[in-house]
Amino acid sequence: MGKAARDQSVRDRIKAQREEERRRERLRRIVTIVAAAVVTFGVIGAGWWFAAQGSKPEESTGALAPISVAADGSVVMARPGVNKPVLEVYEDFQCPACRALEETSGSTIKNLATEGKAKVVYHPITIFPEDMNKGVTRGNSLRAGAAARCIPGGAPWSRFHDQLFRKQPAENTPGFSLEDLVAWGRDAGVTDPGFERCVTGQEKAQAHLAASARVLDQAKLKGTPTLKLDGKEVDNEVAFRPAELRQEVVDAAK
Amino acid sequence: MLVTSEKPTSVGTRRAISALPWVTTVSRLVLAGVLIAAGWQKIGTPVLSVQAVEAYELLPESLAKVVGYGLPILEIVVGVLLVVGLLTRVAGMISMLLMLAFVIGIASAWARGLRIDCGCFGGGGQLKAGAEPDYLLTILRDAGLFALGVVVAWFPPGRLALDSALGLTPGREVYDAEGDEEEPHVKENR
């Protein structure tokens, strides 16, 4: 074998060795990358599941604690003799985040009252200013809020309340028409013959605005929705997680 | 990769090149910090995060739900990947796409005259009473973050990156594309 040939074979061997090394290295990289990607997707999936679980609404029992309208226009839902803890709900029928709270924790709030674990006080208010969306948003909110005040409590009030959130219009389109409001009231079980006139005449509009101004001033709200437990604001992280909200209310009763 | 000597050499270009890995590292960390903060503040209230997405009126309800639930955890995970420097380039590209999507979303909300809060760091997309949306500032911020994403996706992961430790970036050939590993070195002995 000539020197050239020997050199050539050595070179070939080195080349093959290098090739092999490179292949192994490549495989190792691929395995590592795939493993990292799988773990990443796993964590994303777990986080997703966790988020979805945490905001799953409770089953509504269907039964409701007695509902009455207090002198200041707020609506109290509590079993007789249950005076604490007090869970206050500040909401605007036109506010999308309030609808989200209703959908998420609304059943929990009702259940807590039904079980006698809390005295629930609703403060339906109008929070939107006149200059927003040329007054459309405020108009929607005001019609709905005034109509709700035409119902003197009871289960119909709660059903009407729920229906308003279910039918909430977009913030920039006129909705909550007076005819609809009357019809929804009837569907909710309002039998008072004066209800229609009260809604179409917007008889409670002034009272609603006055109450809104007073509540906004007194409660020092940062926005709606706001939940307060015995006067202390409940964090959104709790308010929008039914299980945690329940726990917090139960703890406050101790 | 260049060996960075303890004393930086006086040659300007060399110094610039040796600083590059730190530039990517800092870009990674800044981008990661913002992503993690944004994701963390949203993940506790996915319902509000869905609301914020819906406030843009760009996606149908079902898709808004997917984004609302998925985005916070995606932001956190991508942020963590950027911090540790794992799958850095992919993470950089995802951040780029996210920032691009945010810029488009905010610009379109602005163009349509919507008055919303961007919902970037939590909240349901509703402006507080009396607050004015600051679209321009938000767009500029996200454009800056987009640029950081480009840096991270374009250049090697830089210092303090798991990718390098695990040998996921072939040391010498950092500027080579993945595919063309076959040709180099072969003729070097001649």
XYZ file of C-alpha atoms in Angstrom:
444
model
C 0.000 0.000 0.000
C 1.411 3.291 -1.026
C 1.649 6.189 1.323
C -1.032 8.037 -0.608
C -3.409 5.102 -0.386
C -2.759 4.680 3.332
C -3.388 8.328 3.914
C -6.558 8.004 1.941
C -7.863 5.102 4.029
C -7.016 6.862 7.274
C -8.759 9.898 6.008
C -11.790 7.830 5.088
C -11.893 6.258 8.511
C -11.686 9.587 10.224
C -14.351 10.889 7.972
C -16.654 7.949 8.704
C -16.030 8.310 12.417
C -16.835 11.945 12.267
C -19.951 11.234 10.299
C -21.074 8.731 12.906
C -20.372 11.171 15.728
C -22.292 13.845 13.987
C -25.244 11.518 13.461
C -25.315 10.624 17.133
C -25.021 14.232 18.125
C -27.902 15.085 15.828
C -30.078 12.344 17.296
C -29.333 13.533 20.809
C -30.312 17.047 19.878
C -33.540 15.934 18.323
C -34.434 13.842 21.360
C -33.690 16.739 23.705
C -35.691 19.190 21.641
C -38.647 16.851 21.364
C -38.557 16.163 25.102
C -38.476 19.871 25.885
C -41.326 20.525 23.464
C -43.444 17.753 24.956
C -42.919 19.079 28.479
C -43.772 22.590 27.268
C -47.023 21.460 25.690
C -47.813 19.463 28.806
C -47.424 22.532 30.996
C -49.569 24.623 28.647
C -52.263 21.965 28.699
C -52.155 21.675 32.476
C -52.370 25.445 32.892
C -55.314 25.563 30.545
C -57.107 22.837 32.435
C -56.369 24.527 35.734
C -57.745 27.853 34.482
C -60.873 26.203 33.109
C -61.458 24.213 36.305
C -61.022 27.209 38.562
C -63.705 29.203 36.792
C -66.273 26.465 36.417
C -69.642 27.620 37.768
C -71.502 25.756 40.482
C -74.724 23.940 39.758
C -77.599 26.141 40.784
C -79.886 24.444 43.256
C -82.842 26.314 41.794
C -84.202 27.194 45.193
C -83.844 30.821 46.226
C -83.663 32.530 49.582
C -86.350 35.179 50.149
C -85.667 38.378 48.200
C -86.792 41.800 49.324
C -86.073 45.388 48.383
C -84.521 47.442 51.167
C -85.405 51.054 51.890
C -82.310 52.331 50.050
C -83.244 50.398 46.903
C -80.715 47.620 47.327
C -82.030 44.081 47.019
C -81.516 41.679 49.879
C -81.473 37.921 49.375
C -81.171 35.994 52.606
C -82.813 33.338 54.683
C -84.659 34.757 57.699
C -82.294 35.407 60.570
C -79.142 35.279 58.470
C -77.398 38.602 58.972
C -73.798 37.748 58.355
C -71.537 37.498 56.580
C -72.811 40.142 54.194
C -71.893 39.596 50.565
C -72.557 42.702 48.509
C -72.742 42.610 44.723
C -72.206 45.865 42.845
C -73.141 45.426 39.222
C -74.359 47.132 36.094
C -76.679 45.187 33.810
C -74.844 46.568 30.783
C -71.314 45.769 31.945
C -69.779 42.739 30.193
C -67.487 41.888 33.080
C -70.571 41.851 35.350
C -72.171 39.366 32.998
C -68.987 37.301 33.196
C -69.181 37.381 36.986
C -72.827 36.363 36.824
C -72.048 33.450 34.529
C -69.141 32.328 36.666
C -70.099 32.968 40.254
C -73.771 33.945 40.047
C -74.988 30.481 40.997
C -72.541 30.315 43.900
C -73.838 33.623 45.252
C -77.429 32.380 45.069
C -76.545 29.019 46.556
C -74.754 30.648 49.496
C -77.877 32.654 50.278
C -80.098 29.623 49.854
C -77.917 27.589 52.200
C -78.068 30.350 54.791
C -74.333 30.879 54.583
C -74.539 34.537 53.658
C -76.781 37.539 53.424
C -76.521 38.700 49.827
C -77.160 42.343 48.945
C -77.385 43.355 45.304
C -76.671 46.941 44.274
C -77.683 47.284 40.632
C -76.264 50.590 39.438
C -75.471 52.497 36.293
C -71.798 53.180 36.054
C -71.370 54.301 32.432
C -71.015 58.007 31.713
C -73.133 59.838 29.183
C -70.203 60.575 26.860
C -69.449 56.917 26.229
C -70.638 55.590 22.845
C -72.867 58.650 22.455
C -74.868 57.680 25.504
C -75.955 54.305 24.093
C -74.269 52.330 26.842
C -75.662 54.464 29.609
C -79.136 54.369 28.054
C -79.142 50.581 27.947
C -77.967 50.357 31.527
C -80.470 52.913 32.759
C -83.516 51.276 31.119
C -82.555 47.888 32.534
C -81.748 49.222 35.989
C -84.946 51.253 36.185
C -87.028 48.261 35.036
C -85.496 46.026 37.700
C -86.583 48.562 40.301
C -90.181 48.069 39.163
C -90.102 44.572 40.668
C -90.603 44.582 44.422
C -88.389 41.568 45.122
C -89.198 37.893 45.221
C -88.093 35.168 42.829
C -89.244 37.189 39.782
C -86.641 39.827 40.609
C -83.878 37.232 40.525
C -85.141 35.654 37.304
C -85.425 39.079 35.685
C -81.920 39.931 36.896
C -80.550 36.759 35.333
C -82.423 37.347 32.113
C -80.980 40.845 31.775
C -77.460 39.463 31.879
C -78.342 36.698 29.455
C -79.740 39.242 26.991
C -77.098 41.891 27.524
C -76.576 43.870 24.314
C -73.198 44.996 23.030
C -72.051 48.215 24.656
C -72.295 50.231 21.472
C -75.657 49.003 20.194
C -79.020 50.030 21.615
C -80.682 47.177 23.464
C -82.856 46.476 26.499
C -85.853 47.935 24.660
C -88.827 48.800 26.841
C -91.034 46.208 25.124
C -88.448 43.493 25.711
C -88.071 44.522 29.341
C -91.825 44.290 29.897
C -91.971 40.876 28.212
C -89.018 39.539 30.208
C -90.670 40.756 33.407
C -93.815 38.811 32.567
C -91.685 35.752 31.733
C -89.948 36.114 35.070
C -93.307 35.885 36.794
C -94.166 39.517 37.513
C -97.948 39.731 37.844
C -98.320 43.307 39.129
C -100.534 45.161 36.588
C -98.581 48.360 37.270
C -95.313 46.783 36.066
C -95.772 47.622 32.409
C -96.495 51.273 33.081
C -93.603 51.469 35.509
C -91.200 50.151 32.860
C -92.474 51.970 29.793
C -92.869 55.207 31.728
C -89.364 54.734 33.147
C -90.864 55.692 36.461
C -87.862 54.459 38.432
C -85.199 56.060 36.253
C -84.615 58.998 38.587
C -84.518 56.729 41.617
C -82.048 54.487 39.831
C -79.742 57.363 38.951
C -79.928 58.771 42.436
C -79.166 55.385 43.957
C -76.282 54.868 41.516
C -74.729 58.195 42.425
C -75.104 57.482 46.128
C -73.707 53.954 45.906
C -70.772 55.020 43.732
C -69.967 57.728 46.214
C -70.377 55.698 49.373
C -68.901 52.387 48.309
C -65.843 53.987 46.645
C -66.054 51.534 43.780
C -63.175 51.199 41.369
C -65.553 49.731 38.821
C -68.087 47.013 38.328
C -68.405 44.245 39.117
C -67.285 44.549 42.700
C -67.975 42.033 45.438
C -67.643 43.057 49.038
C -67.581 40.647 51.907
C -68.469 42.340 55.193
C -67.493 45.630 53.623
C -64.130 44.450 52.318
C -63.557 44.230 48.613
C -63.106 40.690 47.301
C -60.206 40.174 44.884
C -61.103 39.310 41.325
C -58.969 36.185 41.673
C -61.448 35.047 44.305
C -64.648 36.555 42.949
C -64.228 34.839 39.587
C -63.385 31.447 41.077
C -66.552 29.965 42.512
C -64.869 27.469 44.823
C -62.600 30.115 46.324
C -65.422 32.588 46.690
C -67.456 29.984 48.546
C -64.517 29.210 50.803
C -63.932 32.874 51.597
C -67.587 33.415 52.496
C -67.702 30.286 54.621
C -64.528 31.363 56.405
C -65.977 34.801 57.058
C -68.937 33.184 58.825
C -66.644 31.669 61.451
C -18.473 31.486 19.031
C -15.746 33.866 19.955
C -13.907 33.323 23.158
C -14.490 36.376 25.230
C -11.260 37.319 26.869
C -11.366 38.625 30.394
C -10.105 42.009 29.338
C -12.147 43.301 26.425
C -9.886 43.896 23.475
C -9.467 47.402 22.265
C -10.781 46.613 18.812
C -14.264 48.046 18.555
C -15.785 45.498 16.238
C -14.519 42.616 18.267
C -16.044 44.124 21.340
C -19.334 44.525 19.534
C -19.290 40.885 18.491
C -18.419 39.662 21.944
C -21.224 41.810 23.371
C -23.802 40.228 21.086
C -24.468 37.179 23.257
C -25.252 39.522 26.122
C -27.562 41.529 23.912
C -29.611 38.434 23.188
C -29.538 37.447 26.834
C -30.833 40.840 27.914
C -33.465 40.810 25.149
C -34.590 37.394 26.318
C -34.869 38.503 29.917
C -36.744 41.741 29.182
C -39.188 39.989 26.878
C -39.601 37.183 29.390
C -40.221 39.587 32.245
C -43.026 41.328 30.386
C -44.587 38.074 29.186
C -44.528 36.455 32.600
C -45.939 39.547 34.307
C -48.694 39.832 31.707
C -49.576 36.151 31.861
C -49.420 35.987 35.629
C -51.849 38.854 36.126
C -54.347 37.318 33.740
C -54.175 33.663 34.637
C -56.054 34.027 37.916
C -59.154 35.338 36.173
C -59.462 33.613 32.803
C -63.075 34.758 32.553
C -61.947 38.371 32.502
C -59.238 37.509 30.060
C -61.920 36.111 27.725
C -63.827 39.364 28.246
C -60.773 41.374 27.290
C -60.389 39.376 24.083
C -64.062 39.820 23.264
C -63.761 43.562 23.824
C -61.644 43.749 20.666
C -64.606 42.381 18.685
C -62.244 40.558 16.359
C -62.721 36.900 17.195
C -65.891 34.837 17.366
C -66.977 33.885 20.854
C -65.646 30.334 20.793
C -62.231 31.446 19.603
C -62.154 34.312 22.091
C -62.649 31.720 24.807
C -59.753 29.618 23.563
C -57.475 32.657 23.396
C -58.687 33.986 26.742
C -57.922 30.753 28.525
C -54.811 29.832 26.550
C -52.975 33.116 26.194
C -51.999 33.655 29.857
C -50.441 30.225 30.244
C -48.798 30.499 26.828
C -47.247 33.815 27.841
C -45.942 32.365 31.079
C -44.507 29.244 29.473
C -42.845 31.154 26.642
C -41.520 33.593 29.231
C -40.011 30.784 31.281
C -38.464 29.236 28.169
C -36.871 32.609 27.404
C -35.515 32.990 30.929
C -33.828 29.598 30.957
C -32.928 29.830 27.285
C -34.538 26.594 26.228
C -35.925 26.249 22.695
C -34.935 29.891 22.568
C -35.465 30.511 18.887
C -38.917 28.990 18.836
C -39.829 30.964 21.948
C -38.497 34.104 20.273
C -40.608 33.452 17.197
C -43.732 32.841 19.252
C -43.143 36.097 21.148
C -42.727 37.867 17.827
C -46.013 36.497 16.578
C -47.759 37.359 19.840
C -46.530 40.956 19.765
C -47.472 41.270 16.110
C -50.967 40.012 16.912
C -51.260 42.479 19.808
C -50.149 45.391 17.637
C -52.660 44.435 14.947
C -55.427 44.002 17.499
C -54.811 47.331 19.195
C -54.348 49.179 15.915
C -57.612 47.779 14.620
C -59.446 48.695 17.830
C -58.033 52.174 17.464
C -59.020 52.423 13.806
C -62.561 51.289 14.565
C -62.860 53.871 17.303
C -63.374 51.301 20.065
C -62.675 52.610 23.514
C -61.218 49.684 25.360
C -58.475 48.877 27.762
C -55.949 46.625 26.037
C -56.306 44.038 28.794
C -52.606 43.395 28.396
C -51.956 42.990 32.100
C -55.279 41.650 33.272
C -58.651 43.299 33.592
C -61.696 42.694 31.484
C -60.936 45.114 28.685
C -63.210 47.784 30.142
C -61.803 51.211 30.648
C -62.176 52.640 34.078
C -64.664 55.468 34.172
C -63.127 58.612 32.769
C -59.975 56.868 31.522
C -58.706 57.420 28.012
C -57.221 54.557 26.039
C -53.546 55.069 25.235
C -53.315 53.094 22.038
C -50.189 54.721 20.651
C -48.111 54.033 23.724
C -49.303 50.435 23.843
C -48.494 49.917 20.169
C -45.035 51.426 20.572
C -44.353 49.239 23.579
C -45.440 46.099 21.798
C -43.491 47.073 18.688
C -40.401 47.380 20.875
C -41.065 43.967 22.347
C -41.558 42.634 18.830
C -38.078 43.908 17.971
C -36.670 42.089 21.004
C -38.439 38.964 19.754
C -36.707 39.365 16.396
C -33.332 39.628 18.129
C -34.010 36.488 20.143
C -35.266 34.519 17.150
C -32.514 35.691 14.824
C -29.366 35.392 16.897
C -28.070 32.471 18.956
C -29.470 32.193 22.471
C -26.549 34.087 24.007
C -25.145 33.716 27.489
C -26.829 31.796 30.283
C -28.927 29.645 28.003
C -29.903 26.054 28.570
C -29.856 25.535 24.828
C -26.072 25.964 24.819
C -25.575 23.846 27.924
C -27.565 21.001 26.396
C -25.700 21.373 23.125
C -28.823 22.294 21.250
C -26.926 25.007 19.473
C -23.873 23.457 17.809
C -21.093 25.450 19.385
C -18.973 26.471 16.405
C -21.654 26.708 13.809
C -24.011 29.011 15.570
C -24.523 31.084 12.474
C -25.224 28.061 10.276
C -28.726 27.085 9.464
C -29.846 23.749 10.812
C -29.898 21.852 7.531
C -26.494 22.311 5.968
C -24.289 20.383 8.328
C -23.162 17.954 5.652
C -20.608 19.979 3.744
C -18.347 21.829 6.166
C -15.023 20.469 7.439
C -14.738 17.782 4.772
C -11.921 19.299 2.835
C -10.138 21.012 5.637
C -7.088 18.706 5.524
C -6.020 19.538 2.046
